[in-house]
Structures are given as C-alpha cells and as structure tokens.
Coordinates of N, CA and C in Angstrom, one line a residue:
M1 N 141.1 87.2 86.0 CA 140.7 88.4 85.2 C 139.4 88.9 85.7
S2 N 138.4 88.1 85.8 CA 137.1 88.6 86.2 C 137.1 89.2 87.6
D3 N 138.0 88.9 88.4 CA 138.1 89.6 89.7 C 138.4 91.0 89.5
T4 N 139.3 91.4 88.6 CA 139.6 92.7 88.3 C 138.4 93.5 87.8
L5 N 137.8 92.8 86.8 CA 136.6 93.4 86.2 C 135.5 93.6 87.3
N6 N 135.3 92.7 88.1 CA 134.2 92.8 89.1 C 134.6 93.9 90.1
R7 N 135.8 94.0 90.6 CA 136.2 95.1 91.5 C 136.0 96.4 90.8
L8 N 136.4 96.5 89.6 CA 136.2 97.8 88.8 C 134.7 98.1 88.7
A9 N 133.9 97.1 88.4 CA 132.5 97.3 88.2 C 131.9 97.8 89.5
E10 N 132.3 97.3 90.6 CA 131.8 97.7 91.9 C 132.2 99.2 92.2
L11 N 133.4 99.5 91.8 CA 133.9 100.9 92.0 C 133.0 101.8 91.1
L12 N 132.8 101.4 89.9 CA 132.0 102.2 89.0 C 130.6 102.5 89.5
E13 N 130.0 101.4 90.1 CA 128.7 101.6 90.7 C 128.7 102.6 91.8
Q14 N 129.7 102.5 92.6 CA 129.9 103.5 93.7 C 130.0 104.9 93.2
R15 N 130.7 105.1 92.1 CA 130.9 106.4 91.5 C 129.6 107.0 91.0
K16 N 128.5 106.2 90.8 CA 127.2 106.8 90.4 C 126.7 107.8 91.4
S17 N 127.0 107.6 92.7 CA 126.5 108.5 93.7 C 127.6 109.5 94.2
A18 N 128.7 109.6 93.5 CA 129.8 110.5 93.8 C 129.5 111.9 93.3
D19 N 130.3 112.8 93.7 CA 130.2 114.2 93.3 C 130.9 114.4 91.9
P20 N 130.2 114.8 90.9 CA 130.8 115.0 89.6 C 131.9 116.0 89.6
Q21 N 132.0 116.8 90.6 CA 133.1 117.8 90.8 C 134.4 117.1 91.2
T22 N 134.3 116.0 91.8 CA 135.5 115.3 92.4 C 135.7 113.9 91.8
S23 N 134.8 113.5 90.9 CA 135.0 112.1 90.3 C 134.8 112.2 88.8
Y24 N 135.8 111.8 88.1 CA 135.7 111.7 86.6 C 134.6 110.9 86.1
V25 N 134.4 109.7 86.8 CA 133.4 108.7 86.4 C 132.0 109.3 86.7
A26 N 131.9 109.9 87.9 CA 130.6 110.6 88.2 C 130.3 111.7 87.2
K27 N 131.3 112.4 86.8 CA 131.0 113.4 85.8 C 130.5 112.8 84.5
L28 N 131.1 111.7 84.1 CA 130.6 111.0 82.9 C 129.2 110.6 83.0
Y29 N 128.9 110.0 84.2 CA 127.5 109.6 84.4 C 126.5 110.8 84.4
A30 N 127.0 111.9 85.0 CA 126.1 113.1 85.0 C 125.8 113.6 83.6
K31 N 126.8 113.5 82.7 CA 126.6 114.0 81.4 C 125.7 113.1 80.5
G32 N 125.6 111.8 81.0 CA 124.6 110.9 80.3 C 125.3 110.0 79.3
M33 N 124.5 109.1 78.7 CA 124.9 108.0 77.8 C 125.6 108.6 76.6
D34 N 125.0 109.7 76.0 CA 125.7 110.2 74.8 C 127.1 110.6 75.0
S35 N 127.4 111.2 76.1 CA 128.8 111.6 76.4 C 129.7 110.4 76.6
I36 N 129.1 109.4 77.3 CA 129.9 108.2 77.5 C 130.1 107.5 76.2
L37 N 129.2 107.4 75.3 CA 129.4 106.7 74.0 C 130.4 107.5 73.2
K38 N 130.4 108.8 73.3 CA 131.4 109.6 72.6 C 132.8 109.2 73.0
K39 N 132.9 109.1 74.4 CA 134.2 108.7 74.9 C 134.6 107.3 74.5
V40 N 133.7 106.4 74.5 CA 134.0 105.0 74.0 C 134.5 105.1 72.5
G41 N 133.8 105.9 71.7 CA 134.2 106.0 70.3 C 135.6 106.6 70.2
E42 N 135.9 107.6 71.0 CA 137.2 108.2 70.9 C 138.3 107.2 71.3
E43 N 138.0 106.4 72.4 CA 139.0 105.4 72.8 C 139.1 104.3 71.8
A44 N 138.0 103.9 71.1 CA 138.1 102.9 70.1 C 139.0 103.4 69.0
A45 N 138.8 104.6 68.5 CA 139.7 105.1 67.5 C 141.1 105.2 67.9
E46 N 141.4 105.6 69.1 CA 142.8 105.6 69.6 C 143.4 104.2 69.6
T47 N 142.6 103.2 70.0 CA 143.0 101.9 70.0 C 143.4 101.4 68.6
I48 N 142.5 101.7 67.7 CA 142.8 101.3 66.3 C 144.1 101.9 65.8
I49 N 144.3 103.2 66.1 CA 145.5 103.8 65.6 C 146.7 103.2 66.2
A50 N 146.7 102.9 67.5 CA 147.8 102.3 68.2 C 148.1 100.9 67.6
A51 N 147.1 100.1 67.3 CA 147.3 98.8 66.7 C 147.9 99.0 65.3
K52 N 147.4 99.9 64.5 CA 147.8 100.2 63.2 C 149.3 100.6 63.2
N53 N 149.7 101.3 64.2 CA 151.1 101.8 64.3 C 152.0 100.7 64.8
G54 N 151.5 99.6 65.3 CA 152.3 98.5 65.8 C 153.1 98.8 67.1
D55 N 152.5 99.7 67.8 CA 153.2 100.1 69.1 C 152.4 99.3 70.2
N56 N 152.9 98.2 70.6 CA 152.2 97.3 71.6 C 152.0 98.0 72.9
E57 N 153.0 98.8 73.4 CA 152.8 99.4 74.7 C 151.7 100.4 74.6
H58 N 151.6 101.2 73.6 CA 150.5 102.2 73.4 C 149.2 101.4 73.2
L59 N 149.2 100.3 72.5 CA 148.0 99.5 72.2 C 147.5 99.0 73.6
I60 N 148.3 98.5 74.5 CA 147.9 98.1 75.8 C 147.2 99.2 76.5
Y61 N 147.9 100.4 76.5 CA 147.3 101.6 77.2 C 146.0 102.0 76.7
E62 N 145.9 102.1 75.4 CA 144.6 102.5 74.7 C 143.5 101.5 74.9
T63 N 143.9 100.2 74.8 CA 142.9 99.2 75.1 C 142.3 99.2 76.5
A64 N 143.2 99.5 77.4 CA 142.8 99.6 78.8 C 141.8 100.8 78.9
D65 N 142.1 101.9 78.3 CA 141.1 103.0 78.3 C 139.8 102.7 77.6
L66 N 139.9 101.9 76.5 CA 138.7 101.5 75.8 C 137.8 100.6 76.7
W67 N 138.5 99.6 77.4 CA 137.8 98.7 78.2 C 137.1 99.4 79.4
F68 N 137.9 100.4 80.0 CA 137.4 101.1 81.1 C 136.1 101.9 80.7
H69 N 136.2 102.6 79.6 CA 135.0 103.4 79.2 C 133.9 102.5 78.8
T70 N 134.2 101.4 78.3 CA 133.1 100.4 77.9 C 132.4 99.9 79.2
L71 N 133.2 99.7 80.3 CA 132.6 99.3 81.5 C 131.7 100.4 82.1
V72 N 132.1 101.7 81.9 CA 131.3 102.8 82.3 C 130.0 102.8 81.6
M73 N 130.1 102.5 80.2 CA 128.9 102.4 79.4 C 127.9 101.3 79.9
L74 N 128.5 100.2 80.1 CA 127.7 99.0 80.6 C 127.0 99.4 81.9
A75 N 127.8 100.0 82.8 CA 127.2 100.3 84.1 C 126.0 101.3 84.0
Q76 N 126.2 102.3 83.1 CA 125.2 103.2 82.8 C 123.9 102.5 82.3
A77 N 124.1 101.5 81.5 CA 123.0 100.7 81.0 C 122.5 99.7 81.9
G78 N 123.0 99.6 83.1 CA 122.6 98.6 84.1 C 123.1 97.2 83.9
L79 N 124.2 97.1 83.2 CA 124.8 95.8 83.0 C 126.1 95.7 83.7
K80 N 126.6 94.4 83.9 CA 127.8 94.1 84.6 C 128.8 93.4 83.7
P81 N 130.0 93.4 84.0 CA 131.0 92.6 83.2 C 130.6 91.1 83.0
Q82 N 130.0 90.6 84.1 CA 129.6 89.2 84.1 C 128.5 88.9 82.9
D83 N 127.7 89.9 82.6 CA 126.8 89.7 81.5 C 127.5 89.5 80.2
I84 N 128.6 90.2 80.0 CA 129.4 90.0 78.8 C 130.2 88.7 78.8
L85 N 130.7 88.4 80.0 CA 131.5 87.1 80.1 C 130.5 85.9 79.9
D86 N 129.3 86.0 80.4 CA 128.3 85.0 80.2 C 128.0 84.8 78.7
E87 N 127.9 85.9 78.0 CA 127.7 85.8 76.5 C 128.9 85.2 75.8
L88 N 130.1 85.6 76.2 CA 131.3 85.0 75.6 C 131.3 83.5 75.9
A89 N 131.0 83.1 77.1 CA 131.0 81.7 77.5 C 129.9 80.9 76.6
R90 N 128.8 81.6 76.4 CA 127.8 80.9 75.5 C 128.3 80.7 74.1
R91 N 129.1 81.6 73.6 CA 129.6 81.5 72.3 C 130.8 80.5 72.2
E92 N 131.4 80.2 73.3 CA 132.6 79.4 73.3 C 132.3 78.0 72.6
G93 N 133.2 77.7 71.7 CA 133.0 76.4 71.0 C 132.2 76.5 69.7
L94 N 131.5 77.7 69.6 CA 130.8 77.9 68.3 C 131.7 78.5 67.3
S95 N 131.5 78.1 66.1 CA 132.3 78.8 65.0 C 131.7 80.1 64.8
G96 N 132.5 81.1 64.4 CA 132.0 82.4 64.1 C 130.8 82.4 63.1
L97 N 130.9 81.5 62.2 CA 129.8 81.4 61.2 C 128.5 80.9 61.8
E98 N 128.6 79.9 62.7 CA 127.4 79.3 63.4 C 126.8 80.4 64.3
E99 N 127.7 81.2 65.0 CA 127.2 82.2 65.9 C 126.4 83.3 65.1
K100 N 127.0 83.7 64.0 CA 126.3 84.7 63.2 C 125.0 84.2 62.6
A101 N 125.0 83.0 62.2 CA 123.8 82.4 61.7 C 122.7 82.3 62.7
S102 N 123.1 82.0 64.0 CA 122.1 81.9 65.1 C 121.5 83.3 65.3
R103 N 122.3 84.3 65.2 CA 121.8 85.7 65.4 C 120.8 86.1 64.3
A104 N 121.2 85.7 63.1 CA 120.3 86.0 62.0 C 118.9 85.3 62.1
E105 N 119.0 84.0 62.6 CA 117.7 83.3 62.8 C 116.9 83.9 63.9
E106 N 117.5 84.4 65.0 CA 116.8 85.0 66.1 C 116.2 86.3 65.6
G107 N 116.9 87.1 64.8 CA 116.4 88.4 64.3 C 115.2 88.2 63.3
A108 N 115.1 87.0 62.7 CA 114.0 86.8 61.7 C 112.7 86.5 62.4
K109 N 112.8 86.1 63.7 CA 111.6 85.7 64.5 C 110.8 86.9 64.8

C-alpha cells in the first residue's frame, strides 16, 4: 500500500512545477491551500453521503477522491504520506482513550 502512496506523492511533487493550464494538480497548487481545503471538504462530504447510502462501489470511488485530495493538501503543506503512516504506527497498540489522553496531556504543556 505505501508503494502506491509513495508513487503518488512523487507524482504530486512533480506536478508542483507543471503548467496549471495542463495539469489539474498544478492548478490546485496554483490556487493555494484554501482551494485545496475546499476540495478536501467537498470530497469528504461526498464520501459521507456514499457511506450513508450504503453504496460500496460509490464509497470506494469517493474515498479514493478524498485520499487523493488529502495527499495534495499534505504535499502543499510539505508533508508526505510517510509522515501520516509514521503517526499511525506510533498509535498502533494504543487504545483510542489512551491516545486521546496523551494528546490532552501534550496540549496542557
């Protein structure tokens, strides 16, 4: 799985220098983070609707769109999929309650 994410992340990095007239991703980058975040929000809403409707094929399609646009957002922020995978690995084995408590403790510092 991470191979696919890494290949896509590399492609998204390359698109940063592409012509916005010929690349959808370059056009998103040119419009800036607010436009990228708007697209992530739209895709999240579409994913929620697909899940609510119980249409698994549509849910897969919309989740792929959401993940794609989330990767664009991360790239715009200078982050890579591995950063997220590392955080998930850090949380592995923690209960959700323990993980939330650790974030609350860190925020109190």
